[in-house]
Amino acid sequence: MDWSGIAAQLGAHLRASVAGVRPGEGWWIVVAVAAALVAVVVRPVWRWTIVHELGHAVVGLLSGRKWQRFVVHPDMSGEVSTLGRPTGIGRVLTTAAGYPAPAVVGAVGIWAALAGWGPLVLLALAVMALGALVRARSAFTVLALLVVLAGDLAAWWFGDVQLVAALVCGVSAFLMLGAWRQLLNVARSDDPGQDPVVLAMLTRLPRGGWVAVFVLVVGAFSWWALMMLWPVLGGWLGLFSGR
């Protein structure tokens, strides 16, 4: 095996990842967003919101808590547990991070895709998947993360600028739209274990207030994402409407 050749190719890919080559704006943005919309409608697909759980984990680590376990269930739901004080600002921030996380990551991902940083997003996802593997506590979780990692690295290695941008944009739009579906479900749920209920017990803000906070955060990042995509989406919508 030519290790020097592989190292040279790896170096070339890494240099290309930080080059920031902008993709040409066009129909691929419309296709990516349309595919994301379809995926959110399909229940088994949209439940792949691992970012919700990783949002808890990352904010928990940043607030001084210890990330203990990460589990993905066969029905595509998941759970994360962190160790630390049962009350306090760290616990509140960790609990509150889940529902806004897909929208935040989605908006940043769309910005990165349009700015030419899609390959860096794929590398960041690979690092997160490797970190989650260390905390995986079931065979299915390990399998799910390995599938994500393999697909992510394959796209990074074989994809060109346009393909990587389309993939990152599509996944990011999926996370953004999925965040709204998650919010709708939690607003209608009477499950006492849901994040807004837990936050209401940890703070003086009632459950409805926390749902409103989530809506404001997700709405703000959704507006940012829409403003970035609108120059292309608006033109195509006008074309279909006959304007």
Coordinates of C-alpha atoms in Angstrom, one line a residue:
M1 CA 0.0 0.0 0.0
D2 CA 1.3 3.4 -1.0
W3 CA 1.1 5.2 2.3
S4 CA 2.9 8.3 1.0
G5 CA 0.3 8.6 -1.8
I6 CA -2.6 8.3 0.7
A7 CA -1.0 10.9 2.9
A8 CA -0.6 13.2 0.0
Q9 CA -4.3 12.8 -1.0
L10 CA -5.3 13.3 2.6
G11 CA -3.3 16.5 2.8
A12 CA -4.8 17.7 -0.5
H13 CA -8.3 17.1 0.9
L14 CA -7.6 18.9 4.1
R15 CA -6.2 21.9 2.2
A16 CA -9.3 21.9 0.0
S17 CA -11.5 21.8 3.1
V18 CA -10.1 25.1 4.4
A19 CA -10.0 26.8 1.0
G20 CA -13.5 28.1 1.3
V21 CA -14.4 27.7 -2.4
R22 CA -18.0 29.0 -2.8
P23 CA -20.4 26.8 -4.8
G24 CA -22.4 28.4 -7.6
E25 CA -25.9 29.2 -6.4
G26 CA -28.7 27.6 -8.4
W27 CA -31.1 24.7 -8.7
W28 CA -29.2 22.5 -6.2
I29 CA -30.4 24.7 -3.4
V30 CA -34.0 24.2 -4.4
V31 CA -33.5 20.4 -4.6
A32 CA -31.7 20.3 -1.2
V33 CA -34.5 22.2 0.5
A34 CA -37.3 20.2 -1.2
A35 CA -35.6 16.9 -0.2
A36 CA -35.3 18.2 3.4
L37 CA -39.0 19.0 3.4
V38 CA -40.0 15.5 2.2
A39 CA -37.6 13.9 4.8
V40 CA -39.2 15.8 7.6
V41 CA -42.7 14.5 6.6
V42 CA -41.5 10.9 6.8
R43 CA -41.6 9.9 10.4
P44 CA -38.8 7.3 10.5
V45 CA -36.4 9.8 8.8
W46 CA -37.2 12.9 10.8
R47 CA -36.7 11.1 14.1
W48 CA -33.0 11.1 13.1
T49 CA -32.5 14.3 15.1
I50 CA -29.4 13.1 17.0
V51 CA -28.5 16.8 17.1
H52 CA -31.1 17.4 19.8
E53 CA -29.4 15.0 22.1
L54 CA -25.9 16.2 21.2
G55 CA -27.1 19.7 22.0
H56 CA -27.7 18.6 25.5
A57 CA -24.3 16.9 25.7
V58 CA -22.3 19.8 24.2
V59 CA -23.9 22.5 26.4
G60 CA -23.6 20.2 29.4
L61 CA -19.8 19.8 28.8
L62 CA -19.4 23.6 28.3
S63 CA -21.3 24.2 31.5
G64 CA -19.0 21.9 33.5
R65 CA -21.1 18.8 33.5
K66 CA -19.8 15.3 32.7
W67 CA -21.2 13.5 29.6
Q68 CA -22.0 9.9 30.8
R69 CA -24.0 8.1 28.1
F70 CA -25.5 8.4 24.7
V71 CA -28.2 6.1 23.3
V72 CA -30.1 5.9 20.0
H73 CA -33.1 3.6 20.1
P74 CA -34.3 1.5 17.1
D75 CA -37.3 3.9 16.7
M76 CA -34.8 6.7 16.0
S77 CA -35.4 8.4 19.3
G78 CA -32.4 9.0 21.6
E79 CA -31.3 10.1 25.1
V80 CA -28.3 11.7 26.7
S81 CA -27.4 11.7 30.4
T82 CA -25.0 14.1 32.0
L83 CA -23.6 14.1 35.5
G84 CA -23.5 17.2 37.7
R85 CA -25.6 19.3 40.1
P86 CA -29.3 18.5 39.9
T87 CA -30.1 22.2 39.9
G88 CA -28.4 25.4 38.9
I89 CA -27.6 27.3 35.7
G90 CA -25.6 24.4 34.3
R91 CA -28.5 22.0 34.6
V92 CA -30.9 24.6 33.1
L93 CA -28.7 25.4 30.1
T94 CA -28.1 21.7 29.5
T95 CA -31.8 20.9 29.5
A96 CA -32.8 23.9 27.5
A97 CA -30.2 23.2 24.7
G98 CA -32.0 20.3 23.1
Y99 CA -34.9 21.8 21.1
P100 CA -33.1 24.9 19.8
A101 CA -29.9 22.9 18.8
P102 CA -31.2 21.5 15.4
A103 CA -32.2 25.0 14.4
V104 CA -28.9 26.6 15.5
V105 CA -26.8 23.9 13.8
G106 CA -29.1 24.0 10.7
A107 CA -28.7 27.8 10.2
V108 CA -25.0 27.7 10.7
G109 CA -24.8 24.7 8.3
I110 CA -26.7 26.6 5.6
W111 CA -24.4 29.6 6.0
A112 CA -21.3 27.3 5.8
A113 CA -22.6 25.5 2.7
L114 CA -23.3 28.7 0.9
A115 CA -19.9 30.3 2.0
G116 CA -17.9 27.3 0.8
W117 CA -17.2 25.7 4.2
G118 CA -19.2 22.5 3.6
P119 CA -16.2 20.2 3.9
L120 CA -15.3 21.7 7.3
V121 CA -18.9 21.0 8.4
L122 CA -18.4 17.3 7.4
L123 CA -15.1 17.2 9.3
A124 CA -16.8 18.7 12.4
L125 CA -19.6 16.1 12.1
A126 CA -17.0 13.3 12.0
V127 CA -15.3 14.6 15.1
M128 CA -18.7 14.8 16.9
A129 CA -19.6 11.3 15.8
L130 CA -16.3 9.9 17.1
G131 CA -16.9 11.7 20.4
A132 CA -20.4 10.3 20.7
L133 CA -19.0 6.8 20.0
V134 CA -17.0 6.9 23.2
R135 CA -20.2 7.6 25.1
A136 CA -22.4 5.1 23.2
R137 CA -24.0 2.6 25.5
S138 CA -25.8 0.2 23.1
A139 CA -24.9 -1.8 20.0
F140 CA -27.6 0.0 17.9
T141 CA -26.1 3.4 18.9
V142 CA -22.7 2.3 17.8
L143 CA -24.1 1.0 14.5
A144 CA -26.0 4.2 13.9
L145 CA -23.0 6.4 14.6
L146 CA -20.7 4.3 12.4
V147 CA -23.2 4.6 9.5
V148 CA -23.3 8.4 10.0
L149 CA -19.5 8.5 10.2
A150 CA -19.0 6.4 7.1
G151 CA -21.4 8.4 5.0
D152 CA -20.0 11.6 6.2
L153 CA -16.4 10.7 5.5
A154 CA -17.3 9.3 2.1
A155 CA -19.0 12.5 1.1
W156 CA -16.0 14.5 2.3
W157 CA -13.6 12.3 0.4
F158 CA -15.4 11.8 -2.9
G159 CA -17.8 14.7 -3.2
D160 CA -16.9 17.8 -5.2
V161 CA -17.7 21.4 -4.1
Q162 CA -21.2 21.5 -5.4
L163 CA -22.2 18.0 -4.1
V164 CA -20.8 18.7 -0.6
A165 CA -22.6 22.1 -0.5
A166 CA -25.9 20.5 -1.6
L167 CA -25.6 17.7 1.0
V168 CA -24.7 20.1 3.9
C169 CA -27.5 22.5 2.8
G170 CA -30.0 19.7 2.6
V171 CA -29.1 18.2 6.0
S172 CA -29.1 21.6 7.5
A173 CA -32.5 22.5 6.1
F174 CA -33.7 19.1 7.4
L175 CA -32.6 20.0 10.9
M176 CA -34.2 23.4 10.7
L177 CA -37.6 22.0 9.5
G178 CA -37.3 19.1 12.0
A179 CA -36.8 21.6 14.8
W180 CA -40.3 23.0 14.1
R181 CA -41.8 19.6 14.0
Q182 CA -40.2 18.7 17.3
L183 CA -41.6 22.0 18.8
L184 CA -45.1 21.2 17.6
N185 CA -44.9 17.8 19.2
V186 CA -43.6 19.0 22.5
A187 CA -46.2 21.8 22.7
R188 CA -49.0 19.2 22.3
S189 CA -47.4 16.6 24.6
D190 CA -48.4 16.0 28.2
D191 CA -45.4 13.9 29.0
P192 CA -44.0 15.0 32.4
G193 CA -40.5 14.0 31.2
Q194 CA -40.3 16.6 28.4
D195 CA -37.7 19.3 28.6
P196 CA -40.2 22.2 29.1
V197 CA -41.7 20.5 32.1
V198 CA -38.3 19.8 33.6
L199 CA -37.3 23.4 33.0
A200 CA -40.4 24.6 34.7
M201 CA -39.5 22.6 37.8
L202 CA -36.0 24.0 37.7
T203 CA -36.9 27.6 37.2
R204 CA -39.8 30.1 37.8
L205 CA -40.8 30.1 34.2
P206 CA -43.8 27.8 33.5
R207 CA -43.8 25.2 30.8
G208 CA -45.6 27.4 28.3
G209 CA -43.0 30.1 28.8
W210 CA -40.2 27.7 27.9
V211 CA -42.0 26.5 24.8
A212 CA -42.3 30.2 23.8
V213 CA -38.6 30.7 24.4
F214 CA -37.9 27.7 22.1
V215 CA -40.2 29.1 19.5
L216 CA -38.4 32.5 19.6
V217 CA -34.9 31.0 19.3
V218 CA -35.9 28.5 16.5
G219 CA -37.8 31.3 14.8
A220 CA -34.8 33.7 14.8
F221 CA -32.4 31.1 13.3
S222 CA -35.0 30.0 10.8
W223 CA -35.4 33.6 9.7
W224 CA -31.7 33.9 9.2
A225 CA -31.6 30.7 7.2
L226 CA -34.5 31.9 5.0
M227 CA -32.8 35.2 4.3
M228 CA -29.7 33.3 3.1
L229 CA -31.7 31.0 0.9
W230 CA -34.3 33.4 -0.4
P231 CA -32.3 34.9 -3.3
V232 CA -32.5 31.5 -4.9
L233 CA -35.7 30.1 -3.5
G234 CA -37.7 33.3 -4.2
G235 CA -36.7 33.3 -7.8
W236 CA -37.7 29.6 -8.3
L237 CA -41.0 30.2 -6.5
G238 CA -41.7 33.1 -8.7
L239 CA -40.9 31.0 -11.7
F240 CA -43.4 28.3 -10.7
S241 CA -46.1 30.9 -9.9
G242 CA -45.8 32.4 -13.3
R243 CA -44.3 35.7 -12.2

